[in-house]
Structure formats: structure tokens, C-alpha cells
mmCIF file of C-alpha atoms in Angstrom:
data_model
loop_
_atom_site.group_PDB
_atom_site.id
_atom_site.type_symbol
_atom_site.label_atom_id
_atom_site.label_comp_id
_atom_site.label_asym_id
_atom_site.label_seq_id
_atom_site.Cartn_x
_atom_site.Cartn_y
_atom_site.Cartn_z
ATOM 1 C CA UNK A 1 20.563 50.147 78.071
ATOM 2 C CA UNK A 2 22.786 53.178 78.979
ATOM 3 C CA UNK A 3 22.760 53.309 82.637
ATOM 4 C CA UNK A 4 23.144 57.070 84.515
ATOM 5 C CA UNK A 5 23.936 57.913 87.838
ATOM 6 C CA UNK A 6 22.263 60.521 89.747
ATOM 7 C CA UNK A 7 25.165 63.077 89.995
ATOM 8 C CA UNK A 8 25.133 62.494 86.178
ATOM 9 C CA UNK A 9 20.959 63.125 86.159
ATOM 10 C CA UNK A 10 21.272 66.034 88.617
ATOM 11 C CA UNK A 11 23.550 67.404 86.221
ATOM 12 C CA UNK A 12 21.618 67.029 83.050
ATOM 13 C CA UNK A 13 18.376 67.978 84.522
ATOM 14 C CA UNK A 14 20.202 71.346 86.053
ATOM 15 C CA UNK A 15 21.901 71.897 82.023
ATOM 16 C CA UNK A 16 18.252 71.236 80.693
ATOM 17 C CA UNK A 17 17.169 73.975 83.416
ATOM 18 C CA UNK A 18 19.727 76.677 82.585
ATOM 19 C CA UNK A 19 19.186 76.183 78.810
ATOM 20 C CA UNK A 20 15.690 77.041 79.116
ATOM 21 C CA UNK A 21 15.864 79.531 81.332
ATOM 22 C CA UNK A 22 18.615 80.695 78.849
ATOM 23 C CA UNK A 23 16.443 80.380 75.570
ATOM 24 C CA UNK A 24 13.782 82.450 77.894
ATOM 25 C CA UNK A 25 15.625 85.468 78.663
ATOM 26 C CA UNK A 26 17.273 85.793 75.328
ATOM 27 C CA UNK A 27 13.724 85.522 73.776
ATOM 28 C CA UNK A 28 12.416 88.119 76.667
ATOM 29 C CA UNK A 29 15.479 90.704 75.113
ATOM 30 C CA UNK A 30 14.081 89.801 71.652
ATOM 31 C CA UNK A 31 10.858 91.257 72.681
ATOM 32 C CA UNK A 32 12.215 94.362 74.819
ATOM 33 C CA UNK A 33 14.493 95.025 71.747
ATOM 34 C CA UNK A 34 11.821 94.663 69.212
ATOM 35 C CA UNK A 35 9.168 96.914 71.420
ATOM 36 C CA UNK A 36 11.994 99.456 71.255
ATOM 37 C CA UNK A 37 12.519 99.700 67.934
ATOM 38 C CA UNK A 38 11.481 102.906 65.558
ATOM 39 C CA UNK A 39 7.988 101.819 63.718
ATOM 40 C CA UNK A 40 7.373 103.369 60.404
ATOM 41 C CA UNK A 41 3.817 102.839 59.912
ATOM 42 C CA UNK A 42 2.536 102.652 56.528
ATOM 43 C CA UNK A 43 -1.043 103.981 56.504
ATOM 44 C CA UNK A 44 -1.650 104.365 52.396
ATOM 45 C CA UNK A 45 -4.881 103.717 51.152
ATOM 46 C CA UNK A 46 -4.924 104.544 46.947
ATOM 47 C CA UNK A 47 -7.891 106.764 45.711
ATOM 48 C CA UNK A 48 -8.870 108.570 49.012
ATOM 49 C CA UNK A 49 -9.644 112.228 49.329
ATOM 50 C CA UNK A 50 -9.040 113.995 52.576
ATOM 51 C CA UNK A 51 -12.884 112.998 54.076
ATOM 52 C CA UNK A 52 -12.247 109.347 53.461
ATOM 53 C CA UNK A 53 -8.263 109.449 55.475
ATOM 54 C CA UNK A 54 -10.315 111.868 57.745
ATOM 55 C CA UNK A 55 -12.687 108.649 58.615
ATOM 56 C CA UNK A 56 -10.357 106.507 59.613
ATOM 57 C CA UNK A 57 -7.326 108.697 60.760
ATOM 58 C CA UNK A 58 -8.754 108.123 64.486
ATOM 59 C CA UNK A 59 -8.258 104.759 64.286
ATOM 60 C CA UNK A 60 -5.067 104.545 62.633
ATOM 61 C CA UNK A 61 -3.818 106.677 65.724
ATOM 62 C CA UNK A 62 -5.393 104.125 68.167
ATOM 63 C CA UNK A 63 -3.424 101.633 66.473
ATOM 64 C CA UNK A 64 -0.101 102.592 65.974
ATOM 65 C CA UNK A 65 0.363 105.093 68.694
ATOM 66 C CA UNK A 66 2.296 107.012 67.069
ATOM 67 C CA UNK A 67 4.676 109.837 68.071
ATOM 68 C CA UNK A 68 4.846 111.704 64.589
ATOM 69 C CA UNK A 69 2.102 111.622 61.732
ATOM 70 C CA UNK A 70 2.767 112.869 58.206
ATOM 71 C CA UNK A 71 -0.700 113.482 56.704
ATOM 72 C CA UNK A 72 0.092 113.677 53.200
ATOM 73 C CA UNK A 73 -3.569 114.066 51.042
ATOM 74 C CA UNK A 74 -5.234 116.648 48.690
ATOM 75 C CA UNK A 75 -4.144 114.845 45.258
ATOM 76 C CA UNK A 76 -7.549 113.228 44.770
ATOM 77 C CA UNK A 77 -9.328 116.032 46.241
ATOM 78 C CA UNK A 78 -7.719 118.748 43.671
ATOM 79 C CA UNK A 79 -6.996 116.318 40.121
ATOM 80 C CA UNK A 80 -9.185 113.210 40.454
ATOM 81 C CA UNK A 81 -12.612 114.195 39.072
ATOM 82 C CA UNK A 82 -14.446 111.483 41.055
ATOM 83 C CA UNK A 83 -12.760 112.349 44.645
ATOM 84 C CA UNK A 84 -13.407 116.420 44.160
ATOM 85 C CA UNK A 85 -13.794 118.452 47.046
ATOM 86 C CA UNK A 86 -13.944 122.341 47.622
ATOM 87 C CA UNK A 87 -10.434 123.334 49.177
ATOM 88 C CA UNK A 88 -12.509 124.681 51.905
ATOM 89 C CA UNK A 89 -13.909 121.246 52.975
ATOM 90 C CA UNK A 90 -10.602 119.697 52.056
ATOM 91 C CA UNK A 91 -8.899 122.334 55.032
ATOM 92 C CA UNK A 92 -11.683 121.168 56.954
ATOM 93 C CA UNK A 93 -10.430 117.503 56.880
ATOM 94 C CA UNK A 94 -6.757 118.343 57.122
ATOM 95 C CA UNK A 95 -7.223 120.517 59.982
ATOM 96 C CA UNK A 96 -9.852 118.035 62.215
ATOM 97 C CA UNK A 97 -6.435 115.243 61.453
ATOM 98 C CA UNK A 98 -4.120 118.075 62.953
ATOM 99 C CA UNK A 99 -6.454 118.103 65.735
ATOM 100 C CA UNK A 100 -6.971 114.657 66.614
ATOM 101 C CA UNK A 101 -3.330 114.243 65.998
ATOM 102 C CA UNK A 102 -2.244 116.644 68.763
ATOM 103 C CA UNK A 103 -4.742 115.186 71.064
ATOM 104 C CA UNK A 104 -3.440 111.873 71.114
ATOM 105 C CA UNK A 105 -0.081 113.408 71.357
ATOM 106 C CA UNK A 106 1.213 113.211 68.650
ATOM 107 C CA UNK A 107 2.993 115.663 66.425
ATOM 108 C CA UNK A 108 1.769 116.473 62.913
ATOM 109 C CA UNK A 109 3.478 117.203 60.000
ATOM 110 C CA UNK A 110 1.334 118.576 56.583
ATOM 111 C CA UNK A 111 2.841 118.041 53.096
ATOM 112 C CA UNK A 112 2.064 120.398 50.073
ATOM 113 C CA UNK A 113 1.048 118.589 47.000
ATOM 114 C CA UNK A 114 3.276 118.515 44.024
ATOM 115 C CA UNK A 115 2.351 119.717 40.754
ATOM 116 C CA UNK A 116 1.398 117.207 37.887
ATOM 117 C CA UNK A 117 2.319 116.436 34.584
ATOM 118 C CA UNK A 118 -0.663 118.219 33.131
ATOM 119 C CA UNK A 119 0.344 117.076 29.899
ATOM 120 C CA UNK A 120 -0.028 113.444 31.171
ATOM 121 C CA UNK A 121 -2.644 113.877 33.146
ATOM 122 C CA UNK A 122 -4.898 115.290 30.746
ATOM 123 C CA UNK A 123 -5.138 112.007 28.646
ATOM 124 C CA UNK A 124 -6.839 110.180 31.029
ATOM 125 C CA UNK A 125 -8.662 112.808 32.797
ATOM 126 C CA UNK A 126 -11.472 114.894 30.524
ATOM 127 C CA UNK A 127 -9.834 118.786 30.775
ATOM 128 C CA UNK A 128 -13.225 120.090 30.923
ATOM 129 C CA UNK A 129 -13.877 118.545 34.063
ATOM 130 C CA UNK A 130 -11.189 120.838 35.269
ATOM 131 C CA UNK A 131 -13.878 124.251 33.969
ATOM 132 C CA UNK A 132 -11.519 127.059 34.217
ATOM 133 C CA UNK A 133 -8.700 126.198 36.557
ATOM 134 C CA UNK A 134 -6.201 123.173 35.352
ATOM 135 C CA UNK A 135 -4.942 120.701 37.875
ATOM 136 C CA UNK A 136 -1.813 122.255 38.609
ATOM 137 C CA UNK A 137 -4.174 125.749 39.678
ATOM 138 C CA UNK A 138 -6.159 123.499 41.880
ATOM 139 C CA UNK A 139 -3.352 122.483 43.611
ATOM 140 C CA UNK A 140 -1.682 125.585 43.823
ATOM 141 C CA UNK A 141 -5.135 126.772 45.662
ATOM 142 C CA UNK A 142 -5.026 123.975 47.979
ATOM 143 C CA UNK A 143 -1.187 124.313 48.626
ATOM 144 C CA UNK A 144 -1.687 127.970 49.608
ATOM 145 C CA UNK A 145 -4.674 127.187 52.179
ATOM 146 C CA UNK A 146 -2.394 123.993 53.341
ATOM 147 C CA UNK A 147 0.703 126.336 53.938
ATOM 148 C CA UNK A 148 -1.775 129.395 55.978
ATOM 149 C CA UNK A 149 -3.320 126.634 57.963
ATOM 150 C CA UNK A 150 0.249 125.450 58.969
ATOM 151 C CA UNK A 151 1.133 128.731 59.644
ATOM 152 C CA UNK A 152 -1.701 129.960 61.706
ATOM 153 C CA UNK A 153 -1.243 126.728 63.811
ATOM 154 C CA UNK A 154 2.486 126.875 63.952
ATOM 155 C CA UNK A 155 2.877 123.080 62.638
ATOM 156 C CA UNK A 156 5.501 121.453 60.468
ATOM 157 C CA UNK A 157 5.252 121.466 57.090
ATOM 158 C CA UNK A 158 6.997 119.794 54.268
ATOM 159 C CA UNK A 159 7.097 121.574 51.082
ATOM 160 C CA UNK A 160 6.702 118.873 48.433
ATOM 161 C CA UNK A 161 5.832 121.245 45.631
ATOM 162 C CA UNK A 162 9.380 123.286 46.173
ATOM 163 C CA UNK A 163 11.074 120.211 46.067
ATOM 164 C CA UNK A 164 9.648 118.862 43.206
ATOM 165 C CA UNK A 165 9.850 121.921 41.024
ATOM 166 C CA UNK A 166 13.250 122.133 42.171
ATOM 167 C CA UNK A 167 13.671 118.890 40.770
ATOM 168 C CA UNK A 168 11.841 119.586 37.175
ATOM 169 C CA UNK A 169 8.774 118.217 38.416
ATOM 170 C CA UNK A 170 6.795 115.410 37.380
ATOM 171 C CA UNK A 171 8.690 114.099 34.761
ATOM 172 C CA UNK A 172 8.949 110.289 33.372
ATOM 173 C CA UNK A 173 12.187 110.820 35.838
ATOM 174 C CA UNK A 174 10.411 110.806 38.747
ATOM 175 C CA UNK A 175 7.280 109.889 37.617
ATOM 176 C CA UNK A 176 5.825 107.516 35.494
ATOM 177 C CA UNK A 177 2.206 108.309 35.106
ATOM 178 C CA UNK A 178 3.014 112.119 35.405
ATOM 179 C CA UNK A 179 1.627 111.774 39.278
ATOM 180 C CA UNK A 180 2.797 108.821 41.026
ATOM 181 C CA UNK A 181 6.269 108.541 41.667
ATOM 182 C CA UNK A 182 9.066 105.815 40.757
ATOM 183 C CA UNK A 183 12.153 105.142 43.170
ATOM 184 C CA UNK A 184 13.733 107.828 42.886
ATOM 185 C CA UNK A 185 10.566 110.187 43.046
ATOM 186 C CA UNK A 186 9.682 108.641 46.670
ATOM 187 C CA UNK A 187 13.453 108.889 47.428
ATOM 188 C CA UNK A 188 12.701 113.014 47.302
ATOM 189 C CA UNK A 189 9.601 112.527 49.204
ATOM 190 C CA UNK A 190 11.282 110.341 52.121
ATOM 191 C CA UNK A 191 14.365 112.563 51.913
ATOM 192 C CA UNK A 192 12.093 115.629 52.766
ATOM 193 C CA UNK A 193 10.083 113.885 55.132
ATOM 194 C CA UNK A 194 12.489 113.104 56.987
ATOM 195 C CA UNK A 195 13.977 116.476 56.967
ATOM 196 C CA UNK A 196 10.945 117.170 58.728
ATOM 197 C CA UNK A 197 11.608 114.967 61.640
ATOM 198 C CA UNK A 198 14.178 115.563 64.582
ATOM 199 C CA UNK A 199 17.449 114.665 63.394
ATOM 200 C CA UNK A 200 17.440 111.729 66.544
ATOM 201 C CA UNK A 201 14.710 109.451 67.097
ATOM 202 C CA UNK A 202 14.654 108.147 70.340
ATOM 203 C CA UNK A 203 14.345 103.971 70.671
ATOM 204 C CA UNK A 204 10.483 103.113 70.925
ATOM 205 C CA UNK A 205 9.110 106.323 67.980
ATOM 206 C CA UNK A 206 6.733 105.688 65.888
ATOM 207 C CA UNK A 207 6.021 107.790 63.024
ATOM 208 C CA UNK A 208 2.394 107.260 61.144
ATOM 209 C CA UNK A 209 2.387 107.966 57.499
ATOM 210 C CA UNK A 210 -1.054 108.422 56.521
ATOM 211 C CA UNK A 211 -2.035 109.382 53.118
ATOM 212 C CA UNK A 212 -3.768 108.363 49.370
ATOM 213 C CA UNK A 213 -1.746 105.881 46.577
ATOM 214 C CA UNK A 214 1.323 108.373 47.447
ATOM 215 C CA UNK A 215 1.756 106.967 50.553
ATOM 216 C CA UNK A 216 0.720 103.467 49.298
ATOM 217 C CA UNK A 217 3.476 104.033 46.985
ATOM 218 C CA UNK A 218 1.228 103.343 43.580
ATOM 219 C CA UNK A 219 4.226 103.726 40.910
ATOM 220 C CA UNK A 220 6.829 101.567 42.648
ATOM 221 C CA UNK A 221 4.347 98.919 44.441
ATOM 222 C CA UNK A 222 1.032 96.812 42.733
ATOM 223 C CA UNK A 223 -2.525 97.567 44.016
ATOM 224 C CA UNK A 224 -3.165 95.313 46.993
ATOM 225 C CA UNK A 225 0.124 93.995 46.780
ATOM 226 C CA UNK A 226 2.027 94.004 50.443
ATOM 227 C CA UNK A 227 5.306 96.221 50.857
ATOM 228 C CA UNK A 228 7.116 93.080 50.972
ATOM 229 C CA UNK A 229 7.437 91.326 47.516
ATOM 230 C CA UNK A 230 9.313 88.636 48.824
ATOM 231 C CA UNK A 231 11.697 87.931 52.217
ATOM 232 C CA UNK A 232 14.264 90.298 50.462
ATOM 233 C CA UNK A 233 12.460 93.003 48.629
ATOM 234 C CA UNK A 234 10.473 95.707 49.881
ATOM 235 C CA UNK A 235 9.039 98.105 47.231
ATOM 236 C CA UNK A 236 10.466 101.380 47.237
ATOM 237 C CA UNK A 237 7.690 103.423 48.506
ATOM 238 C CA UNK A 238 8.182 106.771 50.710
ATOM 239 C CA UNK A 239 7.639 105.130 54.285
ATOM 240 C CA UNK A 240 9.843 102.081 53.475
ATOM 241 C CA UNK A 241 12.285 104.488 52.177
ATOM 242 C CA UNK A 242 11.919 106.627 55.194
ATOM 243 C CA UNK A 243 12.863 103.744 57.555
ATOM 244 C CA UNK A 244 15.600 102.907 55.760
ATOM 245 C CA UNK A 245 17.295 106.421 56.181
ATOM 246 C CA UNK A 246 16.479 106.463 59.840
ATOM 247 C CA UNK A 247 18.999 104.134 61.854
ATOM 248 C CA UNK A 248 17.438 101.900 63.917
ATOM 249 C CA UNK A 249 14.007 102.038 61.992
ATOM 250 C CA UNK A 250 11.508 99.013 61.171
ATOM 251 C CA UNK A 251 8.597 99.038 58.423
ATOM 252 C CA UNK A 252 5.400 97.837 59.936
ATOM 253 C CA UNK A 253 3.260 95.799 57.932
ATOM 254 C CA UNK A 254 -0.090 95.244 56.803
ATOM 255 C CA UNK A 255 -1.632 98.505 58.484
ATOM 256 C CA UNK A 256 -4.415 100.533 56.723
#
């Protein structure tokens, strides 16, 4: 039996003391660090029109907290037959978010709606479900309310359309279901996002995307599938995109 004097205890017992207290602090830093970091929230949800982001956009800001929220919607409300609604109730939506944003104190930010790939589009969608005015007229209609209400409330807006059209628009580039976007299509979308943004982030911002399957990132990510594919992949969608571009920024998980 190993025998120890108690000098030799004292000084074990004090090591065993100051190593724990040790791991302790560093894990305390770990948490300060972490609580400081910028949060780019995910808040996707595929197939939603403005009403349905509209009923849970309060608590998604209850959650999160967040300083900036990019309400990107109006896809579903102007090309998906089953999630019509009259741009006038889709304003409606848009604007209450704006509201509710501000209140909480946070800062929104609208984005226009690109056009589509009619051509694509119309093979799975009926065209005479459109009447007179195609999908890309419905969104121009609900672009040109989105960009009055933005400027009669003097808030930021991010003109997706511009940049797509810019870009050739909705092409199997960008796009492989002529609405959705691949990497590179949610690279323009996080690029112009982001132009959006302050050009410093202070430690402890989070920014709330909120949204349809654009946001989700349908295109580049499964349905129901996590951003994560594995401990070394995250699908290329806009928000995880977005964090990556912003030094300093984490993508939060798991929040819808």
C-alpha cells in the first residue's frame, strides 16, 4: 500500500481544488462566449402563405429574440394555387409582421419575390388556375404593394426580383424546379440579405429569418430533414449561408 504524507495530501487535495475550479471557469467563458455569439435563426416552414408565418411570427420573436428579422413570404400566396391569397390580405399579413417586429424591437427587413420559371412552373401547376394574370404578373402585383408598403413605412427592403433578373432569373442555374433555388441560387439570396444588414454585427445579434420552403431552403435541403446532414455538412440554404458570410456568426438549430 502506497503510503502519503499529509504535506503530500494537502497538496493533492489543493491541485484537485484548482483543477476544478479551473475546468469551472473555463466552462463559465464557454458559456459567456457562446451567449455572445451572432445567432442566425432559421425560421423556414415549406408551403406557408403569409397568414400561416403571420400565426406564428409572434412566437418565433419570443423565442429567438432577435435583433433583425427578414420576413421573406408571398411565393405561395401569388403561384401556389392551394395557398392563394388576394395581395391585399397578403399586405395585411406582411405589414401586422412589420408591426410586431418593431414592437419587440426588432428591425425588419421585407424581400420582393423573384420571378419564376413560368415555363417550369406551368407543368405542375394547371395555367388556368392562374385566369388572366400568369405567375410572374401575380408577383409583380405583390412586389409592387411589398415595395409601397416599405416605402410608406420607411423599412429595409431587399430587392430579390432585381437581383434575380439581373442574374437571368430562374434558370436550371439557380434553380432546379424553376422556383426553389440550388447553392448558388441561395448564395444570391444570402449575399443580398446580408447587404441588407449593417456591415458590423455587434457580439450577442440575432437575426430571425422567417419565411416559406425559401427560407427552409427546399432545393438544396430534404423535407423535414435538419440543416445539419451530418457533424460536417450543413445544407446550403440562405440562413446557413448567411452565417457563414458574417464573421463571428452561428446557425441555430431546430427552430420553426
Amino acid at each position: 500500500m502506497l503510503c502519503t504524507s499529509s504535506t503530500d495530501l494537502s497538496h493533492t487535495i489543493g491541485f484537485m481544488l484548482f483543477r476544478s475550479l479551473f475546468l469551472v471557469a473555463c466552462f463559465t467563458v464557454r458559456i459567456v462566449a457562446g451567449a455572445q455569439e451572432i445567432q442566425i435563426v432559421n425560421a423556414g416552414i415549406p408551403g406557408e402563405n403569409s397568414a400561416e408565418v403571420k400565426a406564428r411570427f409572434h412566437n418565433a420573436l419570443k423565442a429567438s429574440h432577435p435583433s433583425f428579422v427578414i420576413i421573406y413570404v408571398g411565393m405561395n400566396d401569388a403561384v401556389n394555387e392551394r395557398k392563394f391569397l388576394p395581395i391585399a390580405a397578403s399586405i395585411r399579413n406582411i405589414d401586422w409582421m412589420r408591426n410586431d417586429a418593431l414592437a419587440a424591437g426588432a428591425v425588419p427587413v421585407l424581400v420582393t419575390v423573384h420571378h419564376v420559371d413560368a415555363s417550369r412552373v406551368l407543368l405542375r401547376h394547371d395555367p388556368k388556375v392562374y385566369g388572366a394574370v400568369g405567375p410572374n404578373e401575380r408577383i409583380d402585383e405583390l412586389d409592387a404593394a411589398l415595395e409601397q408598403l416599405a416605402t410608406a413605412h420607411r423599412i429595409r427592403l431587399v430587392d430579390l426580383r432585381a437581383v434575380f433578373d439581373h442574374a437571368g432569373g430562374a434558370t436550371p442555374a439557380l434553380s432546379p424546379d424553376g422556383v426553389h433555388f440550388n447553392e448558388a441560387g441561395y448564395r444570391l439570396l444570402a449575399d443580398a440579405v446580408r447587404a441588407a444588414l449593417p456591415s458590423h454585427l455587434s457580439a450577442a445579434t440575432t437575426v430571425l429569418c422567417i419565411g416559406d420552403s425559401l427560407t427552409f431552403g427546399i432545393g438544396v435541403r430534404p423535407v423535414g430533414a435538419s440543416e445539419r446532414a451530418n457533424e460536417n455538412y450543413l445544407y446550403p440554404t440562405y440562413p446557413a449561408q448567411l452565417a457563414e458570410g458574417i464573421s463571428g456568426a452561428a446557425l441555430k438549430f431546430g427552430v420553426n
